[in-house]
């Protein structure tokens, strides 16, 4: 049988999926082993055991100086910023996206502006944000909003415009007002696309979060990584990177599950990643 | 005073840029007519239906409804069934059918809740039985067959008791057997509700079987140098008696072959 027609069984699929991860871990362990044969105090590729014990103490042993659990505090601070930023961006995307996609006059007046605004590299306005909002929480959240909202607005607007015209005409012949069409037709039709937009927006959101924390912060996952970089503490950095990746992965999967549960009609046809 | 015809089409033409699609359309349609519209692909019959719907406006001439110019946008007095995308994919079958009463009852949310919604769902029970979708009431349109979806679409289009029902190749994507059942259902509904029906179809047999009046759209004037200079118009306007189901042999030769235009 041709290879395009062969699909792996559920078990094979899981094993195949785990394979690249296993390969990465094994090759790291080998490289780390040989480096430490040369120099037992090597800091660049610490052993898996060392990383595990450092991560354990970051997570479950209170910091000697402050008495805080560092991993928990960093994670909560970062997630709060991420949530506030992406949440605000989602709200903006919903309101502006529907208005732009549904009402031609608003589209004419706002679409070119949003398109231009979305091309500003967000990091370049970080200094402006620091000057306006100071070095506190607001500037970090605003950076995430500025970095993610324009693209999300555009993808929501596009989703609205992709609603078949026939459905909108049908709603008109059933006596719907513009507001009723918005609440009963446009909103439910684009909510699954909004979730997709959030999932895609989370990728740059994490980048802006870590960047802002690296530059000016006193807590957070990005702050911690850039702090311990000074001591070449790869045994902290690598587990933190894996932890951040795991958080990002879990949030992404969670949103996908929410979408499948809430909008079965949207996922009725075909596979999706 | 003489009552005006249900629909009056007065010297209507339609031009897209340099292309003249329709020209010199003149028609009076009496109330209760089942008007079928046939013609080759691209001859503007769907455009004509879109104009009756007010989704596009003619570039020349005027269309009147009961002696009054058509409104500028689609309204509940004209129901529509498209070939595709006619029902709301995010609503179950029964919720597709209560939508019109939800719009009427709830201006702010457009949604009914609790007891009011249960009542509305109970009210469409009979319609569901009628179109044979009662067992599928809780299913989403994507889980229905093509024929079931179009039955739902027709039932939904009739919710506001439109005086005019517009059908744009509603059975074009259906199997012949199912098509027959759908035609019977449509004829029954037309007789009961005393509507004026306009139906665009590719199927010439269907046009003869269902229609009390049949319009054939075609180009009559050809300019070999500028093929786009002239548009299609109504070349045959046939009053059919009820029960005529076969085209007369001579007519059949004149009409476009439905198979060739698919």
Tab-separated table of N, CA and C in Angstrom, chain A residues 164-177 179-181 183-186 188-189 262 264-265 268, chain B residues 53 55 74 76 78 80 82 85-91 99 102-103 106-111 140 153 156 160:
chain	number	residue	atom	x	y	z
A	164	UNK	N	-20.774	32.840	4.881
A	164	UNK	CA	-21.443	32.892	3.582
A	164	UNK	C	-22.524	33.973	3.556
A	165	UNK	N	-22.502	34.781	2.507
A	165	UNK	CA	-23.477	35.871	2.347
A	165	UNK	C	-24.906	35.328	2.432
A	166	UNK	N	-25.073	34.089	1.947
A	166	UNK	CA	-26.407	33.488	1.954
A	166	UNK	C	-27.000	33.459	3.360
A	167	UNK	N	-26.152	33.191	4.363
A	167	UNK	CA	-26.661	33.086	5.734
A	167	UNK	C	-27.141	34.436	6.239
A	168	UNK	N	-26.413	35.484	5.859
A	168	UNK	CA	-26.796	36.819	6.316
A	168	UNK	C	-28.101	37.245	5.643
A	169	UNK	N	-28.212	36.951	4.338
A	169	UNK	CA	-29.467	37.259	3.631
A	169	UNK	C	-30.622	36.492	4.261
A	170	UNK	N	-30.357	35.221	4.564
A	170	UNK	CA	-31.397	34.393	5.166
A	170	UNK	C	-31.872	35.009	6.483
A	171	UNK	N	-30.917	35.462	7.307
A	171	UNK	CA	-31.290	36.084	8.576
A	171	UNK	C	-32.129	37.336	8.333
A	172	UNK	N	-31.764	38.106	7.299
A	172	UNK	CA	-32.552	39.309	6.986
A	172	UNK	C	-33.976	38.936	6.624
A	173	UNK	N	-34.129	37.859	5.822
A	173	UNK	CA	-35.495	37.475	5.427
A	173	UNK	C	-36.266	36.878	6.597
A	174	UNK	N	-35.554	36.514	7.681
A	174	UNK	CA	-36.257	36.037	8.877
A	174	UNK	C	-36.530	37.189	9.838
A	175	UNK	N	-36.240	38.403	9.407
A	175	UNK	CA	-36.622	39.578	10.181
A	175	UNK	C	-35.625	40.008	11.233
A	176	UNK	N	-34.340	39.638	11.077
A	176	UNK	CA	-33.355	39.977	12.105
A	176	UNK	C	-32.843	41.410	11.937
A	177	UNK	N	-32.611	42.089	13.068
A	177	UNK	CA	-31.949	43.390	13.036
A	177	UNK	C	-30.441	43.165	12.978
A	179	UNK	N	-28.216	44.080	15.102
A	179	UNK	CA	-27.757	43.624	16.412
A	179	UNK	C	-28.079	42.146	16.616
A	180	UNK	N	-29.297	41.735	16.218
A	180	UNK	CA	-29.679	40.320	16.368
A	180	UNK	C	-28.821	39.415	15.491
A	181	UNK	N	-28.488	39.913	14.290
A	181	UNK	CA	-27.597	39.119	13.431
A	181	UNK	C	-26.226	38.988	14.081
A	183	UNK	N	-25.566	38.985	17.357
A	183	UNK	CA	-25.561	38.081	18.517
A	183	UNK	C	-25.888	36.638	18.138
A	184	UNK	N	-26.758	36.428	17.168
A	184	UNK	CA	-27.220	35.070	16.887
A	184	UNK	C	-26.529	34.414	15.700
A	185	UNK	N	-25.944	35.220	14.812
A	185	UNK	CA	-25.329	34.627	13.617
A	185	UNK	C	-23.815	34.856	13.607
A	186	UNK	N	-23.401	36.128	13.667
A	186	UNK	CA	-21.980	36.430	13.521
A	186	UNK	C	-21.185	35.920	14.713
A	188	UNK	N	-21.758	33.578	17.186
A	188	UNK	CA	-21.522	32.131	17.272
A	188	UNK	C	-20.691	31.582	16.121
A	189	UNK	N	-20.833	32.170	14.930
A	189	UNK	CA	-20.055	31.653	13.791
A	189	UNK	C	-18.567	31.919	13.952
A	262	UNK	N	-17.414	23.156	22.967
A	262	UNK	CA	-18.411	24.218	22.859
A	262	UNK	C	-18.979	24.329	21.444
A	264	UNK	N	-19.311	21.862	18.650
A	264	UNK	CA	-19.204	20.579	17.936
A	264	UNK	C	-19.524	20.730	16.448
A	265	UNK	N	-20.417	21.659	16.107
A	265	UNK	CA	-20.798	21.838	14.699
A	265	UNK	C	-19.626	22.333	13.868
A	268	UNK	N	-17.174	19.346	13.130
A	268	UNK	CA	-17.815	18.134	12.613
A	268	UNK	C	-17.072	17.554	11.416
B	53	UNK	N	-34.811	39.514	-4.867
B	53	UNK	CA	-34.514	39.439	-3.436
B	53	UNK	C	-34.023	40.765	-2.889
B	55	UNK	N	-31.037	41.674	-3.289
B	55	UNK	CA	-29.631	41.528	-2.930
B	55	UNK	C	-28.739	42.275	-3.918
B	74	UNK	N	-33.099	42.841	1.537
B	74	UNK	CA	-33.976	41.688	1.747
B	74	UNK	C	-34.933	41.893	2.925
B	76	UNK	N	-38.628	40.190	5.153
B	76	UNK	CA	-39.314	38.922	5.451
B	76	UNK	C	-40.423	38.562	4.457
B	78	UNK	N	-40.203	38.236	1.416
B	78	UNK	CA	-39.660	37.378	0.360
B	78	UNK	C	-38.727	36.335	0.978
B	80	UNK	N	-36.298	32.900	0.947
B	80	UNK	CA	-35.292	32.446	-0.008
B	80	UNK	C	-34.748	31.077	0.388
B	82	UNK	N	-31.469	28.818	-0.938
B	82	UNK	CA	-30.327	28.697	-1.842
B	82	UNK	C	-29.994	27.229	-2.056
B	85	UNK	N	-25.709	26.577	1.847
B	85	UNK	CA	-25.622	27.594	2.903
B	85	UNK	C	-26.973	28.204	3.237
B	86	UNK	N	-28.042	27.404	3.201
B	86	UNK	CA	-29.353	27.985	3.455
B	86	UNK	C	-29.736	27.923	4.921
B	87	UNK	N	-29.155	26.991	5.666
B	87	UNK	CA	-29.514	26.871	7.079
B	87	UNK	C	-28.308	27.241	7.934
B	88	UNK	N	-28.587	27.536	9.203
B	88	UNK	CA	-27.518	27.992	10.077
B	88	UNK	C	-26.774	26.801	10.677
B	89	UNK	N	-25.490	26.644	10.356
B	89	UNK	CA	-24.769	25.426	10.751
B	89	UNK	C	-24.537	25.316	12.249
B	90	UNK	N	-24.608	26.463	12.975
B	90	UNK	CA	-24.309	26.405	14.405
B	90	UNK	C	-25.555	26.167	15.243
B	91	UNK	N	-26.711	25.987	14.585
B	91	UNK	CA	-27.947	25.746	15.323
B	91	UNK	C	-28.492	24.364	14.970
B	99	UNK	N	-35.809	30.269	15.167
B	99	UNK	CA	-35.019	31.498	15.092
B	99	UNK	C	-35.882	32.720	14.726
B	102	UNK	N	-37.762	33.880	17.592
B	102	UNK	CA	-36.851	34.479	18.575
B	102	UNK	C	-36.524	35.921	18.184
B	103	UNK	N	-36.261	36.134	16.886
B	103	UNK	CA	-35.989	37.499	16.420
B	103	UNK	C	-37.167	38.410	16.730
B	106	UNK	N	-37.617	38.840	20.839
B	106	UNK	CA	-36.557	39.327	21.707
B	106	UNK	C	-35.601	40.245	20.944
B	107	UNK	N	-35.929	41.551	20.923
B	107	UNK	CA	-35.127	42.478	20.119
B	107	UNK	C	-33.688	42.614	20.610
B	108	UNK	N	-33.438	42.447	21.905
B	108	UNK	CA	-32.107	42.733	22.436
B	108	UNK	C	-31.164	41.540	22.263
B	109	UNK	N	-31.576	40.365	22.757
B	109	UNK	CA	-30.676	39.224	22.664
B	109	UNK	C	-30.946	38.378	21.425
B	110	UNK	N	-32.137	38.495	20.850
B	110	UNK	CA	-32.490	37.636	19.728
B	110	UNK	C	-32.562	36.178	20.125
B	111	UNK	N	-32.798	35.939	21.426
B	111	UNK	CA	-32.774	34.565	21.915
B	111	UNK	C	-33.870	34.399	22.957
B	140	UNK	N	-27.336	18.753	14.295
B	140	UNK	CA	-26.833	19.913	13.556
B	140	UNK	C	-26.929	19.646	12.055
B	153	UNK	N	-34.357	23.903	5.026
B	153	UNK	CA	-34.216	25.244	4.458
B	153	UNK	C	-35.550	25.779	3.952
B	156	UNK	N	-37.739	26.604	6.877
B	156	UNK	CA	-37.274	27.834	7.512
B	156	UNK	C	-37.662	29.063	6.700
B	160	UNK	N	-41.838	32.954	8.089
B	160	UNK	CA	-42.432	34.294	8.173
B	160	UNK	C	-43.611	34.442	7.221
